Amino acid sequence: MKYWFIILSLSILVVSCSKDENETSEDAYEPIPFALQIPEVFQQKLPSPLIPVSNPLTNEGVALGKKLFFDRILSANNSLACVSCHAPQKAFSDDRVLSLGVNGQPGSRHSMPLFNLAWNLDEKFFWDGHKFSLELQALEPVTQANELGNISWEDVEEKLQNHPEYPNLFNRAFGTATITKELVVKAIAQFERTLISGNSKFDQFTLGQVSLSPQEQNGLDVFMDETRGDCFHCHGNPNNPLWTDNKFHNNGLDATFSDLGLGGVTGDSNDDGKFKSPSLRNLQYTAPYMHDGRFATLDEVIDHYSEGLVNSPTIDPLMKKVDQGGVQLSAQDRADLKAFLLTLSDPEFVNNPAFQNQ
Amino acid sequence: MKLIKFFAFIFIGLGVLSCAEDNDDATPFVPTNVTTPMTSVDFKLSNDFDGTLVDNTNFTTLTLTNENGEVLRAERIRYLISKLELTSVETGTVYKLKDYNLLDISDETTYNFTSDIQIPLGNYKLSMVWGFNEEDNVDGVYVDLNAASWGWPQGLGGGYHFLQFDGKYNVDTASPMPFNFHNGTAKNAAGEFEQNFVTFAFDTDILIAGNTEIELKMNIAELFRNPNTWDLNVLDTPLMPNYTAQKMMQQNVASVFSIGTISNN
């Protein structure tokens, strides 16, 4: 046993020595830094994206993360991958009300779209914010019974280790062919940070390249008007092109809560029924809506805010005239609001070849 | 030889020039020798409601009674102060310590900040601006404030919020009501935008003796009291486009801040 250790450490020494001496050997491969393209609107309006120093983006890491994201090898019975519930054509969400896991059973929440995650500056992920950082987030679906359904991460590590390609790909990305769950989630997080959506019609409008129709312009006014939509306090504004505050609110869906949301995480009943404000980018591709996928269309969502608000102790004070169900937007304002919301969708993002499986 | 002298002359001249240029920059030139040691200055914002400390641990659970008698509960309190400057009592020199700070009551790390520059020890007076003044309240230019969704709608003059205070009042009754006490640029009846910031110039002499921390106190209750007694039953929401409400807020803000403890250790 002792000898084994000595041999191992010696060989590590040799390997690391050879690294220094022979730059062309495979062990010495230095991954190439990934050139992240930041949309012009983000460069103008937003702080830099969050890239942890412990996990810088590299071409090899991003490519490996992408391969893993699309690979069913991560699921217990090789039937599902991340992409099964996060499809590129759906802005990396799922059109099912509740996503189905490996066992064919639905989970308890609707899938979330994935984009601009490196600008979630609070780094609280999921509808209820229960995971801090993208790396930690990616640990979870692999062993969730209702998602990829593995009993343990060791099984996945072993499958990857015995795969003909993965050990070499990990070696090129991270300088070691020993595959661990930590490296798996690092690679996936690198790929996820490249999922940037910043070329919607509205982005082009901000850059002065196109103009809005009168209907879309009025929709923006409704969105920004405290007496009408007042959406901007939670869902961003032209100077916050993330179109979310990444904070948690109760937007008046229910009187009582079967899913406590943030309250289930903090244990504070003042947080019951609060969920993360989703970004309003790419709504064209992300139906159905809300944490439980209850609304099939944008019209239903707008009707909810306009006349369907339900009171509860934790309802956000930004929800007005709750006793009347809302501010009763006119039919014109509703139609215009919808037209504006659709200008936030980014066809280039959902069709980006870099994000498709090939 | 002549040439050398000529060059030396030019070089010395350049040196003098560049020194002079430095003097014109943000921080006035101050001789840094042993007799005038320099120090940075820490600020600490503490918030209370007529003496009851309000912070991240209790702000959603406290029930507060305002001047008009409504019982209320807060859900969000964020406010912006800017242009924190110390003016030397001895020399009259003005030091720009911090451009702005956005306080979020739910995040205690936003209660404290340190000056961007060092200043010589001495006696000073503090001044600052509630929100942004006209020159600084430029739409969309502060990326951190953009990401914090702190913008003020362009239809109301743009720029940034100064205050966002959301909560519910009449929480002692069966039907609590929401209020959104938001302050920023005011839009008057003619559709013109009126600046709505407040400049604070505190009278207190502040001794900066090294490792100084200045406590700034904000009494939230003053927002509802002085000089305008605020009736939330009438003015709860929406207040952003309400010119009268915006101007009343500006008046009431004038008495919310005071200087608390100044410590030098």
XYZ file of C-alpha atoms in Angstrom:
623
model
C 0.000 0.000 0.000
C 2.759 2.399 1.041
C 4.778 1.522 -2.045
C 1.799 2.264 -4.154
C 1.658 5.765 -2.779
C 5.341 6.366 -3.294
C 5.112 5.202 -6.870
C 2.125 7.396 -7.435
C 3.772 10.477 -6.027
C 6.936 9.759 -7.946
C 5.017 9.434 -11.155
C 3.181 12.676 -10.419
C 6.561 14.293 -9.947
C 7.778 12.877 -13.213
C 4.634 14.021 -14.974
C 4.900 17.526 -13.602
C 8.601 17.639 -14.445
C 7.972 16.535 -17.978
C 5.373 19.268 -18.201
C 7.993 21.881 -17.637
C 10.560 20.304 -19.872
C 8.616 19.288 -22.892
C 6.026 21.792 -23.961
C 4.768 19.785 -26.890
C 3.898 16.686 -24.889
C 0.232 16.070 -24.331
C 0.465 16.516 -20.592
C 1.721 20.035 -21.074
C -1.247 21.152 -23.103
C -2.243 24.689 -22.179
C -5.917 25.382 -22.878
C -6.570 28.471 -24.978
C -8.438 31.350 -23.289
C -11.962 31.689 -24.658
C -12.748 35.046 -26.281
C -16.145 35.884 -24.804
C -18.160 38.119 -27.135
C -20.018 40.674 -25.026
C -22.919 42.374 -26.825
C -22.451 46.097 -27.388
C -25.542 46.959 -25.349
C -24.125 45.078 -22.367
C -20.753 46.772 -22.764
C -22.506 50.129 -22.567
C -24.963 49.415 -19.781
C -23.776 46.583 -17.551
C -20.886 45.610 -15.305
C -18.535 42.860 -16.509
C -19.857 39.303 -16.356
C -18.921 37.200 -13.345
C -16.259 34.653 -14.279
C -14.734 33.029 -11.182
C -10.920 33.124 -11.123
C -11.044 29.454 -10.168
C -12.783 28.612 -13.440
C -11.643 30.829 -16.329
C -13.239 30.146 -19.720
C -11.109 28.223 -22.194
C -11.921 26.947 -25.673
C -11.377 23.385 -24.507
C -13.423 23.832 -21.307
C -16.359 25.426 -23.114
C -16.348 22.743 -25.831
C -16.223 20.008 -23.204
C -19.044 21.663 -21.247
C -21.133 21.823 -24.374
C -20.537 18.145 -25.131
C -21.539 17.204 -21.590
C -24.616 19.448 -21.702
C -25.894 17.563 -24.750
C -24.775 14.081 -23.662
C -27.256 11.568 -22.222
C -24.350 9.845 -20.485
C -25.062 12.128 -17.519
C -28.399 10.405 -16.817
C -28.959 7.157 -14.959
C -30.324 5.212 -17.951
C -28.708 7.241 -20.741
C -32.102 8.647 -21.706
C -31.818 12.347 -20.816
C -29.316 15.152 -20.974
C -29.372 18.730 -19.687
C -30.612 19.701 -23.135
C -33.722 17.535 -22.741
C -35.154 20.190 -20.410
C -33.077 23.124 -21.691
C -33.479 23.167 -25.482
C -31.632 25.790 -27.574
C -34.709 26.494 -29.735
C -36.620 27.292 -26.512
C -33.934 29.674 -25.270
C -32.712 26.661 -23.255
C -36.026 26.042 -21.526
C -38.677 23.356 -22.032
C -42.203 23.719 -23.388
C -43.588 21.182 -20.929
C -45.476 22.667 -17.977
C -43.349 20.518 -15.689
C -40.240 18.829 -17.073
C -40.117 15.040 -17.096
C -37.212 13.267 -15.439
C -35.559 9.900 -16.279
C -38.372 8.044 -14.542
C -40.944 9.752 -16.779
C -42.306 11.550 -13.745
C -42.731 15.326 -13.731
C -40.775 17.437 -11.264
C -42.480 20.121 -9.218
C -41.385 23.154 -11.232
C -41.228 24.421 -14.778
C -37.784 24.454 -16.400
C -35.912 27.773 -16.553
C -34.415 29.319 -19.676
C -30.616 29.675 -19.597
C -28.949 32.860 -20.843
C -26.952 35.779 -19.465
C -26.306 33.692 -16.350
C -22.905 35.336 -15.816
C -24.803 38.566 -15.108
C -26.780 37.049 -12.253
C -24.544 39.084 -9.959
C -26.098 37.707 -6.765
C -25.380 34.196 -8.101
C -28.579 32.785 -6.622
C -29.859 30.109 -8.981
C -33.172 28.247 -9.382
C -36.670 29.678 -8.967
C -36.136 29.931 -5.226
C -32.431 30.851 -5.282
C -31.382 27.771 -3.337
C -28.060 27.301 -5.114
C -25.179 29.741 -5.004
C -22.991 29.761 -8.161
C -23.379 27.978 -11.483
C -20.821 25.337 -10.571
C -22.827 24.240 -7.522
C -26.054 24.469 -9.504
C -24.911 21.898 -12.059
C -24.183 19.332 -9.330
C -27.866 19.063 -8.574
C -29.765 17.789 -11.664
C -27.420 14.824 -12.101
C -28.599 13.131 -8.919
C -32.153 14.491 -8.761
C -34.620 11.594 -9.045
C -36.926 13.776 -11.153
C -34.151 14.923 -13.447
C -31.074 12.921 -14.542
C -31.788 10.411 -11.786
C -28.385 8.994 -10.845
C -28.052 7.334 -7.453
C -24.621 8.876 -6.994
C -22.087 11.035 -8.797
C -19.520 8.198 -8.598
C -21.497 6.241 -11.206
C -21.344 9.185 -13.586
C -17.657 9.802 -12.950
C -16.961 6.153 -13.688
C -18.974 6.155 -16.923
C -17.118 9.234 -18.117
C -13.752 7.822 -17.077
C -14.375 4.655 -19.107
C -15.497 6.614 -22.153
C -13.142 6.560 -25.172
C -12.977 10.366 -25.526
C -13.746 12.102 -22.237
C -10.480 11.445 -20.337
C -8.517 13.099 -23.121
C -10.939 16.022 -23.340
C -10.693 16.622 -19.587
C -6.933 16.441 -19.861
C -6.917 19.138 -22.508
C -9.350 21.350 -20.610
C -8.062 20.916 -17.064
C -4.667 19.225 -17.317
C -5.829 15.966 -15.771
C -7.486 12.895 -17.204
C -8.936 11.997 -13.814
C -12.586 12.923 -14.081
C -14.295 14.294 -10.985
C -17.700 15.829 -10.504
C -15.989 19.137 -9.689
C -14.423 19.224 -13.154
C -17.641 18.108 -14.837
C -19.577 21.020 -13.364
C -16.742 23.449 -14.061
C -16.879 22.551 -17.748
C -20.684 22.811 -17.869
C -20.591 26.176 -16.086
C -18.055 27.432 -18.637
C -20.399 26.509 -21.474
C -23.375 28.078 -19.680
C -21.508 31.374 -19.267
C -21.158 31.589 -23.048
C -24.950 31.511 -23.490
C -25.352 35.232 -24.021
C -28.435 36.805 -25.553
C -28.038 40.460 -26.497
C -29.313 40.961 -30.012
C -33.070 41.420 -29.795
C -34.992 44.005 -31.768
C -34.985 46.140 -28.625
C -31.186 45.876 -28.329
C -30.936 47.090 -31.914
C -33.322 49.914 -31.030
C -31.087 50.881 -28.091
C -28.135 51.027 -30.482
C -30.129 53.241 -32.832
C -30.205 50.645 -35.605
C -33.975 50.133 -35.848
C -37.036 51.970 -34.596
C -39.999 50.688 -32.612
C -43.510 50.681 -34.056
C -45.945 53.086 -32.356
C -47.571 50.041 -30.742
C -44.272 48.751 -29.354
C -43.371 52.247 -28.143
C -46.661 52.548 -26.270
C -46.071 49.080 -24.837
C -42.727 50.290 -23.463
C -44.493 53.295 -21.957
C -47.037 51.003 -20.252
C -44.146 48.881 -18.941
C -42.362 51.950 -17.525
C -45.465 53.775 -16.206
C -46.140 53.410 -12.500
C -49.828 54.080 -13.073
C -50.204 51.346 -15.691
C -47.900 48.301 -16.041
C -45.173 49.288 -13.579
C -43.237 46.211 -14.670
C -39.805 47.866 -14.606
C -39.266 47.779 -10.858
C -38.779 44.002 -11.094
C -38.098 43.230 -14.732
C -35.382 45.715 -15.776
C -35.631 48.689 -18.108
C -33.854 49.965 -21.231
C -30.776 50.685 -19.089
C -30.896 47.242 -17.488
C -30.971 45.024 -20.570
C -30.989 41.877 -18.441
C -34.744 42.530 -18.109
C -34.724 41.107 -14.594
C -33.615 42.255 -11.153
C -32.645 38.655 -10.257
C -34.514 39.219 -6.961
C -37.386 37.333 -5.333
C -40.987 38.521 -5.218
C -44.542 37.319 -4.779
C -46.331 38.598 -7.872
C -49.805 37.676 -6.684
C -50.369 34.228 -8.177
C -51.925 32.447 -5.171
C -53.636 32.993 -1.830
C -51.846 30.043 -0.226
C -48.697 28.260 -1.331
C -48.123 24.606 -2.128
C -44.579 25.633 -3.096
C -43.077 28.058 -0.575
C -40.379 29.277 -2.991
C -37.803 31.471 -1.235
C -39.555 30.844 2.098
C -38.670 27.158 1.820
C -35.009 28.149 1.528
C -34.768 30.878 4.181
C -37.305 29.371 6.575
C -38.770 32.865 6.969
C -42.530 32.951 6.419
C -42.143 36.539 5.157
C -40.508 34.954 2.094
C -43.280 32.445 1.357
C -44.533 32.490 -2.215
C -41.562 34.519 -3.472
C -39.829 33.393 -6.674
C -37.064 34.848 -8.784
C -38.207 37.413 -11.361
C -37.475 35.729 -14.678
C -35.873 37.715 -17.470
C -38.384 38.909 -20.040
C -35.946 38.269 -22.867
C -36.913 35.526 -25.292
C -40.516 35.138 -24.052
C -41.395 34.223 -27.626
C -39.612 30.892 -27.074
C -40.162 30.156 -23.381
C -43.883 29.415 -22.918
C -45.448 28.255 -20.677
C -44.766 30.818 -17.969
C -44.193 31.099 -14.201
C -42.442 28.665 -11.826
C -45.194 26.097 -12.294
C -45.834 26.815 -15.973
C -49.441 27.763 -15.235
C -49.880 30.312 -18.038
C -49.763 29.014 -21.596
C -49.654 32.416 -23.305
C -48.395 35.953 -22.797
C -51.979 37.190 -22.945
C -52.744 35.116 -19.872
C -49.717 36.606 -18.099
C -50.760 40.166 -18.929
C -54.348 39.462 -17.860
C -52.975 38.159 -14.577
C -51.185 41.433 -13.811
C -54.085 43.499 -15.102
C -57.014 41.851 -13.320
C -56.066 38.460 -11.882
C -53.912 39.383 -8.875
C -54.614 37.304 -5.780
C -53.939 38.750 -2.348
C -51.755 37.073 0.271
C -49.715 38.324 3.217
C -46.455 38.336 1.269
C -47.719 39.838 -2.001
C -45.261 42.460 -3.218
C -46.291 46.073 -2.447
C -45.596 46.905 -6.094
C -48.762 44.961 -6.962
C -51.457 47.648 -7.010
C -55.255 47.597 -6.666
C -55.090 43.977 -5.619
C -58.654 44.145 -4.266
C -59.773 44.764 -7.863
C -57.350 42.172 -9.258
C -54.995 44.827 -10.649
C -54.894 48.125 -12.498
C -57.263 46.998 -15.320
C -55.177 47.894 -18.345
C -57.141 48.867 -21.445
C -57.345 46.358 -24.293
C -55.056 48.615 -26.332
C -52.446 48.848 -23.580
C -52.470 45.083 -23.136
C -51.947 44.437 -26.830
C -49.198 47.054 -26.991
C -47.488 45.713 -23.874
C -47.364 42.298 -25.506
C -45.961 43.768 -28.724
C -43.240 45.480 -26.698
C -42.413 42.318 -24.720
C -41.890 40.428 -27.961
C -39.239 42.951 -29.078
C -37.070 41.492 -26.290
C -36.796 38.158 -28.087
C -33.539 37.345 -29.815
C -33.781 34.985 -32.822
C -30.007 35.046 -33.250
C -29.623 33.490 -29.808
C -31.926 30.535 -30.391
C -30.397 29.873 -33.811
C -26.754 30.387 -32.851
C -24.863 27.406 -34.329
C -22.387 27.534 -31.427
C -25.229 26.497 -29.133
C -26.653 23.638 -31.236
C -25.741 19.992 -30.975
C -23.484 19.057 -33.873
C 27.320 72.902 -23.753
C 24.778 75.536 -24.561
C 22.605 72.844 -26.003
C 22.793 70.797 -22.804
C 21.777 73.778 -20.753
C 18.932 74.381 -23.101
C 17.739 70.807 -22.751
C 18.058 70.843 -19.008
C 15.976 73.973 -18.992
C 13.275 72.323 -21.034
C 13.261 69.222 -18.870
C 12.969 71.205 -15.676
C 10.266 73.262 -17.270
C 8.367 70.139 -18.241
C 8.686 68.846 -14.700
C 7.238 72.035 -13.281
C 4.444 72.006 -15.828
C 3.397 68.463 -15.086
C 3.357 69.181 -11.369
C 1.152 72.140 -12.006
C -1.164 69.965 -14.049
C -1.534 67.475 -11.223
C -2.671 70.303 -9.017
C -5.615 70.929 -11.290
C -6.877 67.363 -11.079
C -9.641 66.095 -8.833
C -7.575 66.223 -5.664
C -5.762 69.434 -4.914
C -2.028 69.178 -4.469
C -1.112 68.561 -0.868
C 2.468 68.310 0.301
C 2.870 64.844 1.735
C 5.626 65.190 4.288
C 5.860 63.918 7.835
C 4.025 66.867 9.326
C 0.780 66.198 7.394
C -0.022 62.494 7.501
C -2.821 61.305 5.235
C -5.709 58.993 5.969
C -8.723 57.478 4.283
C -12.111 57.977 5.908
C -14.724 55.299 6.640
C -18.425 55.994 6.533
C -21.119 54.086 8.317
C -24.797 54.611 7.561
C -27.219 53.755 10.342
C -30.949 53.895 9.870
C -33.578 54.284 12.537
C -37.225 55.115 12.989
C -37.354 57.650 15.810
C -34.593 55.864 17.694
C -35.485 52.249 16.830
C -32.580 50.866 14.844
C -33.724 49.527 11.447
C -31.411 47.060 9.712
C -31.286 43.882 7.648
C -32.213 41.720 10.630
C -35.482 43.443 11.498
C -36.740 45.752 8.772
C -39.477 43.432 7.493
C -40.785 42.508 10.931
C -40.830 45.876 12.739
C -44.182 47.621 12.882
C -43.643 51.362 12.667
C -46.139 54.136 13.348
C -45.764 57.298 11.307
C -46.633 60.863 12.298
C -50.132 60.603 10.842
C -50.807 57.461 12.888
C -50.631 54.744 10.225
C -49.002 51.509 11.272
C -46.690 50.284 8.562
C -44.255 47.557 7.682
C -41.344 47.941 5.272
C -40.437 45.441 2.546
C -37.705 47.297 0.672
C -35.688 50.388 1.507
C -32.992 51.576 -0.852
C -31.592 55.088 -1.185
C -28.759 56.867 -2.941
C -26.430 59.538 -1.592
C -23.701 61.136 -3.678
C -20.926 63.718 -3.791
C -19.620 63.064 -0.295
C -17.128 65.855 0.315
C -15.090 67.098 3.245
C -14.059 70.761 3.317
C -11.034 71.631 5.391
C -11.875 74.168 8.092
C -8.250 75.350 8.041
C -7.611 75.746 4.307
C -11.032 75.627 2.672
C -9.819 72.856 0.385
C -12.590 70.522 -0.802
C -11.897 66.784 -0.924
C -14.157 64.508 -2.977
C -14.338 61.356 -0.913
C -16.948 59.230 -2.667
C -19.003 59.665 -5.822
C -22.066 57.767 -4.620
C -23.357 54.951 -2.444
C -26.560 52.965 -2.907
C -27.775 51.675 0.433
C -29.986 48.593 0.421
C -31.346 47.933 3.884
C -31.476 44.173 3.172
C -27.712 44.108 2.503
C -25.567 45.249 5.409
C -22.454 45.447 3.245
C -23.968 48.576 1.671
C -24.028 50.405 5.029
C -20.282 50.939 5.028
C -17.921 52.461 2.539
C -14.459 54.002 2.494
C -13.351 57.195 0.791
C -11.715 56.759 -2.604
C -8.888 59.101 -1.612
C -6.703 59.935 1.376
C -6.864 63.338 2.997
C -4.587 65.173 5.421
C -5.517 65.008 9.094
C -7.373 68.068 10.311
C -10.777 69.602 10.931
C -13.481 69.328 8.312
C -17.118 69.879 7.486
C -19.123 67.253 5.580
C -21.468 67.822 2.683
C -23.374 65.440 0.416
C -26.271 65.190 -1.979
C -29.495 63.219 -1.605
C -29.838 61.327 -4.877
C -27.855 62.870 -7.715
C -27.616 66.550 -8.578
C -28.498 67.637 -12.096
C -24.954 67.247 -13.382
C -24.554 63.705 -12.056
C -28.063 62.386 -12.705
C -27.239 61.204 -16.211
C -29.462 58.492 -17.615
C -27.885 55.043 -17.868
C -24.229 55.908 -17.193
C -23.638 54.033 -13.912
C -23.444 50.342 -14.805
C -23.738 49.072 -11.236
C -26.875 51.140 -10.674
C -28.274 49.917 -14.010
C -27.799 46.299 -12.966
C -29.467 47.123 -9.625
C -32.565 48.258 -11.605
C -32.200 51.688 -10.033
C -33.173 53.690 -13.126
C -35.857 56.389 -13.101
C -38.168 56.268 -16.164
C -37.140 58.482 -19.073
C -40.750 59.666 -19.322
C -40.221 61.271 -15.903
C -36.861 62.795 -16.735
C -34.681 59.671 -16.584
C -31.576 59.294 -14.460
C -31.929 57.310 -11.262
C -34.180 56.763 -8.270
C -33.082 58.571 -5.088
C -35.285 56.470 -2.825
C -37.335 53.326 -3.113
C -39.332 52.625 0.017
C -41.962 49.919 -0.482
C -44.180 48.453 2.166
C -47.690 48.130 3.483
C -49.630 50.439 5.780
C -52.694 49.891 7.943
C -51.114 46.568 8.814
C -52.998 46.763 12.112
C -56.282 46.412 10.194
C -57.898 43.615 8.200
C -56.946 45.271 4.918
C -53.315 46.390 4.711
C -52.575 48.533 1.655
C -49.367 48.856 -0.353
C -47.305 52.024 -0.606
C -44.474 52.837 -3.017
C -42.669 55.863 -1.623
C -40.272 56.484 -4.526
C -38.355 59.701 -5.029
C -36.519 61.072 -8.071
C -36.829 63.787 -10.723
C -40.227 65.524 -10.635
C -42.364 66.194 -13.695
C -44.509 69.296 -13.425
C -47.898 70.064 -14.959
C -46.286 71.635 -18.005
C -44.438 68.360 -18.627
C -41.078 69.862 -17.615
C -38.619 67.978 -15.451
C -37.592 69.563 -12.167
C -34.537 68.539 -10.221
C -35.449 67.073 -6.867
C -32.159 66.439 -5.069
C -31.245 67.863 -1.664
C -27.819 69.184 -0.674
C -26.746 68.557 2.901
C -24.032 70.746 4.394
C -23.547 69.678 7.981
C -22.433 72.229 10.546
C -20.654 69.787 12.807
C -16.871 70.098 12.963
C -15.367 66.725 12.164
C -11.902 65.962 13.490
C -10.056 63.600 11.181
C -7.219 62.220 13.273
C -6.556 58.918 11.485
C -8.670 55.741 11.217
C -11.708 57.991 11.284
C -15.218 56.616 10.964
C -18.086 59.022 10.390
C -21.521 57.741 11.257
C -24.351 59.181 9.177
C -27.770 58.673 10.680
C -31.014 58.532 8.756
C -34.262 58.851 10.651
C -36.831 57.264 8.358
C -39.729 58.682 10.380
C -38.809 62.199 9.209
C -39.872 61.238 5.675
C -43.466 61.235 6.886
C -43.304 64.281 9.140
C -41.294 67.347 8.532
C -42.603 69.758 7.304
C -45.339 67.732 5.556
C -47.314 65.271 7.637
C -47.757 62.429 5.190
C -51.149 60.750 4.898
C -50.538 57.390 3.260
C -54.287 56.899 2.873
C -54.166 59.689 0.308
C -50.632 59.373 -1.037
C -49.615 55.715 -1.247
C -49.111 54.767 -4.897
C -48.426 55.749 -7.633
C -46.283 58.687 -6.483
C -43.521 58.824 -9.090
C -45.545 60.839 -11.640
C -47.182 62.928 -8.876
C -45.429 66.322 -8.899
C -46.836 67.490 -5.564
C -45.848 64.261 -3.849
C -42.327 64.452 -5.296
C -41.843 68.014 -4.044
C -43.232 67.149 -0.600
C -40.754 64.287 -0.396
C -37.903 66.628 -1.293
C -38.945 68.925 1.563
C -39.258 66.074 4.033
C -35.915 64.542 3.066
C -34.149 67.726 4.212
C -34.341 66.669 7.871
C -33.720 62.928 7.668
C -29.920 62.952 7.953
C -27.665 63.898 10.842
C -24.101 63.160 11.823
C -23.756 60.504 14.516
C -20.634 59.270 16.232
C -17.235 60.259 14.915
C -14.540 57.900 16.045
C -10.784 58.181 15.616
C -9.117 54.929 16.518
